XYZ file of C-alpha atoms in Angstrom:
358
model
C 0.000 0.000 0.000
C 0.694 3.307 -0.588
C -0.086 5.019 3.178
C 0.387 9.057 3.477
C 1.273 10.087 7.134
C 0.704 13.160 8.610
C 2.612 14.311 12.042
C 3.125 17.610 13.050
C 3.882 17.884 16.929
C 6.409 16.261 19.680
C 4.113 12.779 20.493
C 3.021 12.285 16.521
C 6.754 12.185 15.928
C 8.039 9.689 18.793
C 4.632 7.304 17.674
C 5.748 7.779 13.637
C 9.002 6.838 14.845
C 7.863 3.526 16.430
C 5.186 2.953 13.899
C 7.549 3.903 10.586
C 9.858 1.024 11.337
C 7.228 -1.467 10.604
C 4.870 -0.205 8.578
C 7.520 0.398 5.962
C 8.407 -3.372 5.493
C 5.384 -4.154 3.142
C 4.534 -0.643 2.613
C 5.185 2.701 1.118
C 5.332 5.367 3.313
C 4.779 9.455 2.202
C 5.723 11.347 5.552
C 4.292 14.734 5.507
C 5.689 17.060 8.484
C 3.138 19.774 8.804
C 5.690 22.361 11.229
C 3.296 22.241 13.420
C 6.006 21.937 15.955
C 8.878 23.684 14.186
C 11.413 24.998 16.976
C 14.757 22.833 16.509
C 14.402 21.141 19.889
C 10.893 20.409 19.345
C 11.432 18.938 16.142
C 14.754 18.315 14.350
C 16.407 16.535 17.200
C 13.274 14.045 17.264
C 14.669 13.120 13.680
C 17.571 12.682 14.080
C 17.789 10.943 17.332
C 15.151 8.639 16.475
C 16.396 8.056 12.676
C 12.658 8.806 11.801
C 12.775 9.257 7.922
C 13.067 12.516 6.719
C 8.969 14.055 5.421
C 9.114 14.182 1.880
C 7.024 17.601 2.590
C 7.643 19.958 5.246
C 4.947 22.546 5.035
C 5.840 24.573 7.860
C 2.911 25.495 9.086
C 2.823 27.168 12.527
C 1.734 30.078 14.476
C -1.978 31.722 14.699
C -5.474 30.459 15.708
C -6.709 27.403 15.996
C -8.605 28.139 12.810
C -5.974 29.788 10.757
C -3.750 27.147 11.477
C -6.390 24.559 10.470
C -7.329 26.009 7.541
C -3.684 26.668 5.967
C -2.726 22.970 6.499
C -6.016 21.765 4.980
C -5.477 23.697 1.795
C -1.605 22.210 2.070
C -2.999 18.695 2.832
C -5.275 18.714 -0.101
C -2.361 19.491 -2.468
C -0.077 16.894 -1.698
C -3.479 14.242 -1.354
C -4.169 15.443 -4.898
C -0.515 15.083 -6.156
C 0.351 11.721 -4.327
C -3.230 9.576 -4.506
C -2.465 7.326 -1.413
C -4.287 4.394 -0.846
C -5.188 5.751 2.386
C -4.003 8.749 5.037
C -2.736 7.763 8.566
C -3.173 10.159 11.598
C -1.724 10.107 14.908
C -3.545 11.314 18.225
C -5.612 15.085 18.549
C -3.641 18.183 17.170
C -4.600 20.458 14.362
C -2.268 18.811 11.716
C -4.692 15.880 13.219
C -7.919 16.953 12.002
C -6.661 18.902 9.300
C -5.624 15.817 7.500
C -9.064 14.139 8.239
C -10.915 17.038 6.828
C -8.773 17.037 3.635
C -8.710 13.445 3.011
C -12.710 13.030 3.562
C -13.216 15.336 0.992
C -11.348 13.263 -1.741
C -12.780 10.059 -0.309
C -9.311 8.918 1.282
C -9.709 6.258 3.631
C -8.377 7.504 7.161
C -6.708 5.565 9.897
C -6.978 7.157 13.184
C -3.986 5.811 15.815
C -4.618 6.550 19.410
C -8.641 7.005 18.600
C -11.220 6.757 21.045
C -9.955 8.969 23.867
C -12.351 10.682 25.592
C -12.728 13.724 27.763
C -16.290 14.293 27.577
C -15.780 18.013 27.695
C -15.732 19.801 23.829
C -14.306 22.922 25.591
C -11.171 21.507 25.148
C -9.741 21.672 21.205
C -8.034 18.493 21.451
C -10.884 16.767 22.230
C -13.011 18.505 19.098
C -10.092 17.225 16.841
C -10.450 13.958 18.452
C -13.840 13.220 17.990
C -14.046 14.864 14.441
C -11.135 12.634 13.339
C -12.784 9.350 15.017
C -16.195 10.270 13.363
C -14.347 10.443 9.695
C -12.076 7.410 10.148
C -12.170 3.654 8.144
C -9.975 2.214 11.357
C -9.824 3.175 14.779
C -6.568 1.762 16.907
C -6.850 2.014 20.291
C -4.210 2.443 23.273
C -6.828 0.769 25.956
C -9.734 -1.053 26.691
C -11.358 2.404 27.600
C -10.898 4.381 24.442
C -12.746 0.885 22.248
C -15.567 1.492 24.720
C -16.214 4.881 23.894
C -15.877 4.201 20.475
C -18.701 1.471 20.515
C -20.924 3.785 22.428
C -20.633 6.484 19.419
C -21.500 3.447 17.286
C -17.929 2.582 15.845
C -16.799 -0.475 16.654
C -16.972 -2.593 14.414
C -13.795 -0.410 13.557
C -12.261 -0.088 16.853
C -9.249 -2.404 17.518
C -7.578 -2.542 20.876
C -3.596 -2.879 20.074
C -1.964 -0.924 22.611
C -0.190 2.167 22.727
C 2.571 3.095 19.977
C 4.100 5.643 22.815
C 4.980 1.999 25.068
C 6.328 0.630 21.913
C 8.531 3.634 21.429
C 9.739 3.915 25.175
C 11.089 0.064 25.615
C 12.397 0.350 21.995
C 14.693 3.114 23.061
C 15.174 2.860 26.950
C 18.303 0.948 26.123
C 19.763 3.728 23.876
C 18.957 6.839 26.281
C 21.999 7.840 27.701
C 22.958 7.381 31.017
C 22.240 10.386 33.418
C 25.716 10.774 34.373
C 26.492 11.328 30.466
C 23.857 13.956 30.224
C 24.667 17.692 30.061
C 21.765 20.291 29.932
C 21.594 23.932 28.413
C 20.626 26.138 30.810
C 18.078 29.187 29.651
C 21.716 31.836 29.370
C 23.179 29.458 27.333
C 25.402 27.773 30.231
C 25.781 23.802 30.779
C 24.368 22.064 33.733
C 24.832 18.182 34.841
C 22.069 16.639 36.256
C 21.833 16.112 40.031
C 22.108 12.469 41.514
C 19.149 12.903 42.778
C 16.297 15.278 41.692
C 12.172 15.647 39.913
C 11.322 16.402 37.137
C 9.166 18.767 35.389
C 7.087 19.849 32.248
C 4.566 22.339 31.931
C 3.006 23.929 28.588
C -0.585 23.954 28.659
C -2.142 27.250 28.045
C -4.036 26.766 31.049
C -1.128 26.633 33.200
C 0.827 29.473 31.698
C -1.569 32.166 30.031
C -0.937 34.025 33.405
C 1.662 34.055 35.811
C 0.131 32.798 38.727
C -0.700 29.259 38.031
C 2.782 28.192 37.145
C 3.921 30.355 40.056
C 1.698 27.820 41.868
C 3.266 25.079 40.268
C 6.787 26.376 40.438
C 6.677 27.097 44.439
C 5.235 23.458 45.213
C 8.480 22.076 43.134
C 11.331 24.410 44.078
C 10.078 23.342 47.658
C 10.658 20.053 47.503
C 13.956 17.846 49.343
C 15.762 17.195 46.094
C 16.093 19.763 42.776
C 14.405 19.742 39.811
C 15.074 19.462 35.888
C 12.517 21.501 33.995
C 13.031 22.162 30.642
C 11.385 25.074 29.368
C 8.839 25.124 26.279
C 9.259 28.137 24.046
C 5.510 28.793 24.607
C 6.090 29.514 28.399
C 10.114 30.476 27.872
C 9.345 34.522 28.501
C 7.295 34.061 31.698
C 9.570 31.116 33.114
C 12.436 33.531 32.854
C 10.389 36.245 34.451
C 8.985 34.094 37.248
C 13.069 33.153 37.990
C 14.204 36.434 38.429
C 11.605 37.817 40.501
C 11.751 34.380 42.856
C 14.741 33.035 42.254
C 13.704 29.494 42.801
C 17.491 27.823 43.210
C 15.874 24.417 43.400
C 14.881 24.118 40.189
C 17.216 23.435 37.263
C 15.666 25.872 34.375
C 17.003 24.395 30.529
C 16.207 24.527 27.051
C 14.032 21.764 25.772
C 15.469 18.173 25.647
C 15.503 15.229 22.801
C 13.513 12.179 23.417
C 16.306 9.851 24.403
C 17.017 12.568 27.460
C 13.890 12.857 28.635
C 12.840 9.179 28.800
C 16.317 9.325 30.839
C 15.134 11.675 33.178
C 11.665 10.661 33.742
C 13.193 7.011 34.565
C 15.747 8.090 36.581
C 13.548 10.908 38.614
C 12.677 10.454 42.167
C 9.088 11.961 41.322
C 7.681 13.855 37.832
C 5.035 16.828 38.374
C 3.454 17.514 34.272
C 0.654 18.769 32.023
C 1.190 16.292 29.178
C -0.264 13.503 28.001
C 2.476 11.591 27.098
C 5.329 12.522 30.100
C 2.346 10.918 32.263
C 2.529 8.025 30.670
C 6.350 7.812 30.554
C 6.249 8.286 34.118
C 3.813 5.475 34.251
C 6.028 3.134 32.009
C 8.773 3.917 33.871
C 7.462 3.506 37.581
C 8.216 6.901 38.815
C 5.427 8.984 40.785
C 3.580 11.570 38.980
C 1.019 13.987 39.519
C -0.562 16.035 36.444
C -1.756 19.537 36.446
C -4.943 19.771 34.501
C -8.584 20.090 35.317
C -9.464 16.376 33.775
C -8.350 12.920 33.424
C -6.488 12.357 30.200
C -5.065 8.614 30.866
C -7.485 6.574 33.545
C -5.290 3.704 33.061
C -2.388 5.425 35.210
C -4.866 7.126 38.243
C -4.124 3.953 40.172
C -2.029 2.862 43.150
C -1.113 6.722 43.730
C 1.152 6.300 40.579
C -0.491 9.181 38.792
C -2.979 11.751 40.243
C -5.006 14.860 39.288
C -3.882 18.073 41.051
C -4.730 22.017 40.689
C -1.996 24.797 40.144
C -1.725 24.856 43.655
C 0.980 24.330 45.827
C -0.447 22.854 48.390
C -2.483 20.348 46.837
C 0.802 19.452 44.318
C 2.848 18.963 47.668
C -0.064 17.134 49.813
C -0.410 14.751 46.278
C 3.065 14.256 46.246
C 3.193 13.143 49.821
C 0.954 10.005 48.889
C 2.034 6.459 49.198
C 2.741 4.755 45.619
C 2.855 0.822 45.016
C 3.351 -0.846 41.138
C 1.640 -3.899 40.385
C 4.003 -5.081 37.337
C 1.345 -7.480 35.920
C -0.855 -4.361 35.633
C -0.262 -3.542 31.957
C -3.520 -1.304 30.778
C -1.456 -0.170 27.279
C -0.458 -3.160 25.967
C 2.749 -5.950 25.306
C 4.975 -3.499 23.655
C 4.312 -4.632 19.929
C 1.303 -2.659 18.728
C 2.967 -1.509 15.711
C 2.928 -4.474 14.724
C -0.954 -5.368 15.380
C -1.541 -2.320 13.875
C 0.454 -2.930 10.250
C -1.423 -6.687 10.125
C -4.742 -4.931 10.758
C -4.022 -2.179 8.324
C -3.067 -5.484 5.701
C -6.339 -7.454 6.733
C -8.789 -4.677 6.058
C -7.371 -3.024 2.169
């Protein structure tokens, strides 16, 4: 087959990366990189650290509203659709390039498979969840990360193409465990353009969301409750939040907390593996942290991955420094038969599914 693939942002590329590998045995593969993410450390080191073939088009395509972003890499999808006549378009998870690809391909009667489908916030406030369920809705195959994401599929009336394989993101992380480096090895960038090793012991942080840094005070919130913990932490910066991160250090100061520029793949699976505890806003850290065994809590208003809100291993906290610190406090135990995102070879399910069904 002859299978166009659209990715655009930070977890489309480490799931293309895992997927690519396999589905290019018995297939042809068009990658098409919409720039969707287009800083160099949220991009080009993904690449080239996870020798994910280079897109045959880069449409760089960032910047703006939701809707002028949308728009722009419809009319750019369309083209390429047009010019390469795919046997069908693969997506990956709930960004713009997401649903811009399903839009464009629906229109020319492209069949559309849908990776990570079925995940459900029940709340259409939030875009990723409008891209989500438009995408599902327009889809020929649904794959599914967990036994949660097939049910909500079935209830919308789509299952007879839902198919529970397990989560791309698990494949990717024991793939490449072995390659991260070792801790000891790794040397961060601090925001003035210093280098800083990484303590023997220490947390780690993300936080992006626009909920958590449109204003100053909830990542002050979030900030305090880490620099206040026994052992440093690693956080490295997003260029969305760089400006106000800065700002927040120099009126605070916060010496417990390691500020950086943004890290590849390998180094981050590295540090959420190696951290004593991880405090996040994204999807997929949570579930690195859950992988990996290491305590997390996640700063958002709903639950994006059930799976891991067990056994204290992952919990739901405000911008708030007291609730971050009284969640962190909570005991933790890992059940290592519990495995809620699969054996580590959906890829593969996926590619003899994909084979099956055209």
């Amino acid at each position: 087959m002859k299978i166009l693939t659209v990715i655009g942002a930070r977890p489309q590329f480490i799931k293309a990366a895992a997927l690519s590998r396999v589905l290019r045995r018995d297939n042809e593969e068009i990658l098409v990189h919409t720039g969707q993410h287009y800083d160099a450390n949220m991009s080009d080191i993904f690449f080239d650290e996870l020798e994910i073939p280079r897109p045959d088009h880069n449409l760089g395509i960032s910047g703006g509203s939701h809707g002028s972003m949308t728009g722009r890499m419809i009319i750019a999808l369309e083209e390429i659709l047009l010019a390469e006549k795919p046997d069908a378009l693969l997506l990956f998870g709930d960004t713009n390039s997401t649903i811009s690809g399903a839009i464009a391909a629906s229109k020319l009667h492209v069949p559309i498979i849908h990776v990570e489908a079925g995940v459900r916030l029940g709340t259409l406030e939030n875009p990723e969840e409008v891209n989500r369920v438009v995408t599902d809705r327009l889809s020929a195959l649904h794959f599914c990360c967990t036994e949660s994401s097939v049910e909500f599929l079935k209830k919308e009336g789509l299952s007879s193409t839902a198919h529970l394989v397990g989560d791309p993101m698990y494949d990717a992380f024991l793939f490449y465990r072995s390659r991260a480096p070792k801790i000891s090895d790794i040397r961060l960038t601090s925001l003035d353009g210093g280098t800083v090793c990484v303590p023997e012991k220490y947390n780690y942080i993300t936080c992006h969301r626009q909920e958590n840094t449109q204003s100053p005070d909830a990542l002050f919130e979030i900030l305090s409750a880490v620099n206040s913990l026994s052992v440093p932490a690693v956080y490295p910066v997003h260029p969305r939040n760089r400006a106000m991160a800065l700002s927040l250090c120099e009126q605070h100061g916060f010496e417990n907390i390691i500020f950086c520029n943004p890290v590849g793949y390998l180094e981050s699976i590295a540090l959420v593996s190696s951290a004593c505890q991880v405090v996040t806003d994204s999807g997929g850290v949570q579930r690195e942290a859950f992988f990996a065994g290491v305590q997390c809590v996640t700063v958002l208003d709903f639950v994006c991955w059930p799976e891991t809100m067990v056994d204290g291993r992952n919990q739901l906290v405000r911008p708030d420094k007291a609730d971050i610190l009284e969640k962190l406090r909570a005991p933790m135990t890992v059940d290592e038969s519990y495995k809620p995102f699969g054996d580590g070879h959906s890829c593969e399910k996926i590619c003899e599914i994909i084979a099956q069904t055209f």
